[in-house]
PDB file of C-alpha atoms in Angstrom:
ATOM      1  CA  MET W  19     -63.738 177.338  95.077  1.00 69.00           C
ATOM      2  CA  LYS W  20     -60.495 175.618  96.119  1.00 87.00           C
ATOM      3  CA  LYS W  21     -57.861 175.101  93.484  1.00 95.00           C
ATOM      4  CA  VAL W  22     -54.644 173.145  93.570  1.00 97.00           C
ATOM      5  CA  VAL W  23     -51.760 174.243  91.345  1.00 98.00           C
ATOM      6  CA  ILE W  24     -48.849 171.828  90.819  1.00 97.00           C
ATOM      7  CA  ASN W  25     -45.545 172.038  89.095  1.00 98.00           C
ATOM      8  CA  SER W  26     -45.241 168.657  87.341  1.00 98.00           C
ATOM      9  CA  ASN W  27     -41.590 168.250  86.922  1.00 98.00           C
ATOM     10  CA  ALA W  28     -39.569 166.454  84.202  1.00 97.00           C
ATOM     11  CA  LYS W  29     -36.874 163.962  84.986  1.00 96.00           C
ATOM     12  CA  VAL W  30     -33.577 162.765  83.395  1.00 95.00           C
ATOM     13  CA  ASN W  31     -32.088 159.330  83.645  1.00 93.00           C
ATOM     14  CA  ILE W  32     -28.464 159.459  84.887  1.00 92.00           C
ATOM     15  CA  GLY W  33     -27.194 156.302  83.286  1.00 89.00           C
ATOM     16  CA  LEU W  34     -29.532 153.682  82.055  1.00 90.00           C
ATOM     17  CA  ARG W  35     -28.891 149.921  81.661  1.00 94.00           C
ATOM     18  CA  VAL W  36     -31.567 148.185  79.732  1.00 92.00           C
ATOM     19  CA  LEU W  37     -31.820 144.520  80.676  1.00 92.00           C
ATOM     20  CA  LYS W  38     -34.131 141.777  79.348  1.00 89.00           C
ATOM     21  CA  LYS W  39     -37.450 142.378  77.686  1.00 91.00           C
ATOM     22  CA  LYS W  40     -40.418 141.137  79.594  1.00 86.00           C
ATOM     23  CA  ASP W  41     -43.552 139.440  78.104  1.00 89.00           C
ATOM     24  CA  ASN W  42     -45.601 142.613  78.718  1.00 84.00           C
ATOM     25  CA  GLY W  43     -43.386 144.685  76.487  1.00 83.00           C
ATOM     26  CA  TYR W  44     -41.539 146.487  79.306  1.00 84.00           C
ATOM     27  CA  HIS W  45     -37.825 146.022  79.885  1.00 89.00           C
ATOM     28  CA  ASP W  46     -36.073 145.451  83.164  1.00 92.00           C
ATOM     29  CA  ILE W  47     -33.759 148.437  83.819  1.00 92.00           C
ATOM     30  CA  ILE W  48     -31.240 149.959  86.220  1.00 96.00           C
ATOM     31  CA  THR W  49     -31.180 153.723  86.299  1.00 95.00           C
ATOM     32  CA  ILE W  50     -30.893 156.730  88.448  1.00 95.00           C
ATOM     33  CA  PHE W  51     -33.960 159.078  88.021  1.00 96.00           C
ATOM     34  CA  GLN W  52     -33.533 162.676  88.927  1.00 96.00           C
ATOM     35  CA  GLU W  53     -36.152 165.455  88.762  1.00 96.00           C
ATOM     36  CA  ILE W  54     -35.125 168.657  87.077  1.00 95.00           C
ATOM     37  CA  ASP W  55     -36.478 172.170  87.261  1.00 92.00           C
ATOM     38  CA  PHE W  56     -38.457 171.928  84.018  1.00 94.00           C
ATOM     39  CA  PHE W  57     -42.151 171.490  84.394  1.00 97.00           C
ATOM     40  CA  ASP W  58     -45.769 171.530  83.150  1.00 98.00           C
ATOM     41  CA  ILE W  59     -48.280 173.369  85.303  1.00 98.00           C
ATOM     42  CA  ILE W  60     -51.492 171.651  86.397  1.00 98.00           C
ATOM     43  CA  THR W  61     -54.485 173.346  87.942  1.00 98.00           C
ATOM     44  CA  LEU W  62     -57.158 171.197  89.615  1.00 98.00           C
ATOM     45  CA  SER W  63     -60.579 172.138  90.918  1.00 97.00           C
ATOM     46  CA  LYS W  64     -63.622 170.222  91.997  1.00 96.00           C
ATOM     47  CA  ASN W  65     -66.652 169.642  89.844  1.00 93.00           C
ATOM     48  CA  PRO W  66     -69.817 167.507  90.697  1.00 90.00           C
ATOM     49  CA  TYR W  67     -68.914 164.460  88.627  1.00 88.00           C
ATOM     50  CA  GLY W  68     -66.379 163.077  86.169  1.00 90.00           C
ATOM     51  CA  CYS W  69     -63.205 164.524  84.724  1.00 93.00           C
ATOM     52  CA  ASN W  70     -63.097 167.641  82.578  1.00 94.00           C
ATOM     53  CA  PHE W  71     -59.633 167.955  80.942  1.00 95.00           C
ATOM     54  CA  ASN W  72     -58.255 170.869  78.825  1.00 94.00           C
ATOM     55  CA  SER W  73     -54.819 171.870  77.789  1.00 96.00           C
ATOM     56  CA  ASN W  74     -52.803 174.474  75.888  1.00 96.00           C
ATOM     57  CA  VAL W  75     -51.919 171.794  73.244  1.00 94.00           C
ATOM     58  CA  ASP W  76     -54.339 170.261  70.848  1.00 89.00           C
ATOM     59  CA  TRP W  77     -52.809 166.790  70.701  1.00 88.00           C
ATOM     60  CA  LEU W  78     -53.940 165.909  74.236  1.00 87.00           C
ATOM     61  CA  LYS W  79     -57.584 164.864  74.227  1.00 84.00           C
ATOM     62  CA  ASN W  80     -60.217 164.351  76.939  1.00 81.00           C
ATOM     63  CA  ASP W  81     -60.181 160.574  76.442  1.00 82.00           C
ATOM     64  CA  GLU W  82     -58.998 157.230  77.962  1.00 83.00           C
ATOM     65  CA  ASP W  83     -55.533 157.509  76.335  1.00 87.00           C
ATOM     66  CA  ASN W  84     -54.740 160.634  78.366  1.00 93.00           C
ATOM     67  CA  LEU W  85     -52.582 159.735  81.401  1.00 96.00           C
ATOM     68  CA  CYS W  86     -54.155 162.621  83.390  1.00 96.00           C
ATOM     69  CA  ILE W  87     -57.590 161.035  82.853  1.00 96.00           C
ATOM     70  CA  LEU W  88     -56.218 157.589  83.675  1.00 96.00           C
ATOM     71  CA  ALA W  89     -54.827 158.953  86.967  1.00 97.00           C
ATOM     72  CA  TYR W  90     -58.181 160.656  87.836  1.00 97.00           C
ATOM     73  CA  ASN W  91     -60.066 157.361  87.035  1.00 96.00           C
ATOM     74  CA  LEU W  92     -57.705 155.353  89.219  1.00 97.00           C
ATOM     75  CA  MET W  93     -58.172 157.730  92.166  1.00 97.00           C
ATOM     76  CA  GLU W  94     -61.963 157.763  91.663  1.00 96.00           C
ATOM     77  CA  LYS W  95     -62.095 154.010  91.526  1.00 96.00           C
ATOM     78  CA  ASN W  96     -60.071 153.516  94.684  1.00 97.00           C
ATOM     79  CA  TYR W  97     -61.302 156.491  96.813  1.00 97.00           C
ATOM     80  CA  GLY W  98     -64.728 157.340  95.513  1.00 94.00           C
ATOM     81  CA  ILE W  99     -63.908 161.017  94.940  1.00 95.00           C
ATOM     82  CA  GLY W 100     -66.110 163.520  93.149  1.00 94.00           C
ATOM     83  CA  GLY W 101     -65.302 165.139  89.873  1.00 96.00           C
ATOM     84  CA  VAL W 102     -62.195 167.127  88.809  1.00 97.00           C
ATOM     85  CA  ASN W 103     -61.522 169.893  86.391  1.00 97.00           C
ATOM     86  CA  ILE W 104     -57.871 169.613  85.058  1.00 97.00           C
ATOM     87  CA  HIS W 105     -56.150 172.313  83.190  1.00 97.00           C
ATOM     88  CA  LEU W 106     -52.700 171.394  81.922  1.00 97.00           C
ATOM     89  CA  ASN W 107     -50.208 173.965  80.712  1.00 98.00           C
ATOM     90  CA  LYS W 108     -47.899 171.671  78.762  1.00 96.00           C
ATOM     91  CA  LYS W 109     -44.196 172.655  78.360  1.00 95.00           C
ATOM     92  CA  ILE W 110     -42.486 169.210  78.468  1.00 94.00           C
ATOM     93  CA  PRO W 111     -42.445 167.866  74.933  1.00 89.00           C
ATOM     94  CA  ALA W 112     -44.122 164.518  74.228  1.00 86.00           C
ATOM     95  CA  GLY W 113     -41.805 161.595  73.479  1.00 83.00           C
ATOM     96  CA  SER W 114     -38.761 163.438  74.824  1.00 84.00           C
ATOM     97  CA  GLY W 115     -37.831 160.830  77.466  1.00 87.00           C
ATOM     98  CA  LEU W 116     -38.285 163.443  80.118  1.00 94.00           C
ATOM     99  CA  GLY W 117     -41.400 161.752  81.672  1.00 94.00           C
ATOM    100  CA  GLY W 118     -43.862 164.513  81.087  1.00 95.00           C
ATOM    101  CA  GLY W 119     -46.927 162.278  80.867  1.00 95.00           C
ATOM    102  CA  SER W 120     -45.854 160.145  83.771  1.00 96.00           C
ATOM    103  CA  SER W 121     -45.134 163.208  85.824  1.00 98.00           C
ATOM    104  CA  ASN W 122     -48.556 164.631  85.028  1.00 98.00           C
ATOM    105  CA  ALA W 123     -50.221 161.380  86.084  1.00 98.00           C
ATOM    106  CA  ALA W 124     -48.451 161.347  89.403  1.00 98.00           C
ATOM    107  CA  SER W 125     -49.167 165.088  89.880  1.00 98.00           C
ATOM    108  CA  ILE W 126     -52.954 164.441  89.283  1.00 98.00           C
ATOM    109  CA  MET W 127     -52.825 161.616  92.013  1.00 98.00           C
ATOM    110  CA  LYS W 128     -51.124 163.846  94.520  1.00 98.00           C
ATOM    111  CA  GLY W 129     -53.216 166.894  93.637  1.00 98.00           C
ATOM    112  CA  VAL W 130     -56.517 164.857  93.957  1.00 97.00           C
ATOM    113  CA  CYS W 131     -55.323 163.827  97.452  1.00 97.00           C
ATOM    114  CA  ASP W 132     -54.844 167.452  98.348  1.00 97.00           C
ATOM    115  CA  LEU W 133     -58.070 168.628  96.710  1.00 97.00           C
ATOM    116  CA  TYR W 134     -60.232 166.021  98.435  1.00 96.00           C
ATOM    117  CA  ASN W 135     -58.260 165.888 101.719  1.00 96.00           C
ATOM    118  CA  LEU W 136     -57.417 162.174 101.340  1.00 97.00           C
ATOM    119  CA  SER W 137     -55.012 160.683 103.815  1.00 96.00           C
ATOM    120  CA  VAL W 138     -53.185 158.287 101.348  1.00 96.00           C
ATOM    121  CA  SER W 139     -49.618 157.420 101.959  1.00 95.00           C
ATOM    122  CA  GLN W 140     -46.865 158.021  99.456  1.00 93.00           C
ATOM    123  CA  ASN W 141     -46.280 154.273  99.430  1.00 93.00           C
ATOM    124  CA  GLU W 142     -49.866 153.476  98.535  1.00 96.00           C
ATOM    125  CA  LEU W 143     -49.831 155.989  95.710  1.00 96.00           C
ATOM    126  CA  GLU W 144     -46.617 154.500  94.292  1.00 95.00           C
ATOM    127  CA  HIS W 145     -48.302 151.030  94.274  1.00 94.00           C
ATOM    128  CA  LEU W 146     -51.330 152.389  92.570  1.00 96.00           C
ATOM    129  CA  ALA W 147     -49.222 154.560  90.141  1.00 96.00           C
ATOM    130  CA  VAL W 148     -47.562 151.541  88.473  1.00 93.00           C
ATOM    131  CA  ASP W 149     -50.900 150.637  86.934  1.00 92.00           C
ATOM    132  CA  ILE W 150     -50.681 153.797  84.828  1.00 95.00           C
ATOM    133  CA  GLY W 151     -47.022 153.478  83.762  1.00 90.00           C
ATOM    134  CA  ALA W 152     -43.546 152.425  84.710  1.00 88.00           C
ATOM    135  CA  ASP W 153     -42.152 155.913  85.403  1.00 91.00           C
ATOM    136  CA  VAL W 154     -45.286 157.133  87.351  1.00 96.00           C
ATOM    137  CA  PRO W 155     -44.188 155.765  90.745  1.00 96.00           C
ATOM    138  CA  PHE W 156     -40.955 157.749  90.646  1.00 97.00           C
ATOM    139  CA  PHE W 157     -42.793 161.002  90.368  1.00 98.00           C
ATOM    140  CA  ILE W 158     -44.794 160.354  93.540  1.00 97.00           C
ATOM    141  CA  ASN W 159     -41.700 161.210  95.667  1.00 96.00           C
ATOM    142  CA  GLY W 160     -39.484 162.539  92.837  1.00 95.00           C
ATOM    143  CA  SER W 161     -36.045 164.073  93.905  1.00 96.00           C
ATOM    144  CA  ILE W 162     -33.390 161.428  93.006  1.00 97.00           C
ATOM    145  CA  GLN W 163     -33.958 157.593  93.197  1.00 97.00           C
ATOM    146  CA  LEU W 164     -32.403 154.438  92.023  1.00 97.00           C
ATOM    147  CA  GLY W 165     -34.887 152.704  89.646  1.00 95.00           C
ATOM    148  CA  GLU W 166     -34.969 148.965  89.087  1.00 95.00           C
ATOM    149  CA  GLY W 167     -37.421 146.400  87.685  1.00 92.00           C
ATOM    150  CA  ILE W 168     -39.335 148.332  85.052  1.00 90.00           C
ATOM    151  CA  GLY W 169     -38.688 151.418  87.126  1.00 89.00           C
ATOM    152  CA  GLU W 170     -41.114 150.758  89.920  1.00 89.00           C
ATOM    153  CA  LYS W 171     -38.673 149.384  92.413  1.00 93.00           C
ATOM    154  CA  LEU W 172     -37.402 152.660  93.853  1.00 95.00           C
ATOM    155  CA  THR W 173     -34.655 153.463  96.441  1.00 96.00           C
ATOM    156  CA  PRO W 174     -34.314 157.121  97.485  1.00 96.00           C
ATOM    157  CA  LEU W 175     -30.810 158.448  97.210  1.00 96.00           C
ATOM    158  CA  LYS W 176     -29.269 160.996  99.549  1.00 93.00           C
ATOM    159  CA  GLN W 177     -27.818 163.541  97.213  1.00 90.00           C
ATOM    160  CA  LYS W 178     -28.755 164.806  93.769  1.00 88.00           C
ATOM    161  CA  VAL W 179     -26.137 164.874  91.064  1.00 86.00           C
ATOM    162  CA  SER W 180     -24.987 168.555  90.774  1.00 86.00           C
ATOM    163  CA  GLY W 181     -24.484 170.296  87.597  1.00 83.00           C
ATOM    164  CA  LYS W 182     -26.363 171.670  84.560  1.00 85.00           C
ATOM    165  CA  TYR W 183     -28.262 169.830  81.946  1.00 83.00           C
ATOM    166  CA  LEU W 184     -28.383 170.856  78.295  1.00 84.00           C
ATOM    167  CA  ILE W 185     -31.597 169.650  76.926  1.00 84.00           C
ATOM    168  CA  ILE W 186     -32.015 170.087  73.170  1.00 83.00           C
ATOM    169  CA  ILE W 187     -35.475 169.578  71.703  1.00 78.00           C
ATOM    170  CA  PRO W 188     -35.302 169.799  67.923  1.00 77.00           C
ATOM    171  CA  GLU W 189     -38.316 170.486  65.897  1.00 75.00           C
ATOM    172  CA  ILE W 190     -38.592 167.331  63.825  1.00 69.00           C
ATOM    173  CA  VAL W 191     -41.454 167.128  61.412  1.00 61.00           C
TER     174      VAL W 191
END
């Protein structure tokens, strides 16, 4: 059985300017998104119907609030694919601002294309991805991009910002 294994990278915002709040709760922003070498690992395989999700963390459920399942549902609705088994090895902490959930959703979309041999352009995936969340379109192409609007207006940049990042994730109870 074919499996697709994906590194679902985190991102940092290099500079972030928050502009006006929109009626939908999002804010207009200007930022530079850059992928970093810190990632969750997603394994996908086919099943006859629906989405079967499991993870190494107990706070992610197999329900409609899960961005991985939202991404699968979006792909199923738009491309009529069969089912998918998703295993997520979660390393990016929730709520850290590193885009873990958004990256996971984009990775599911790209992985489903690979698993089902779909010929879907990156541009089409970006347009669909915004329905899941503001950061999701960035992760379709990743690398380094200027983000505007709510983050969905993306302009690829030529060179990543070099250097090291110190990411501290305190255990706050």
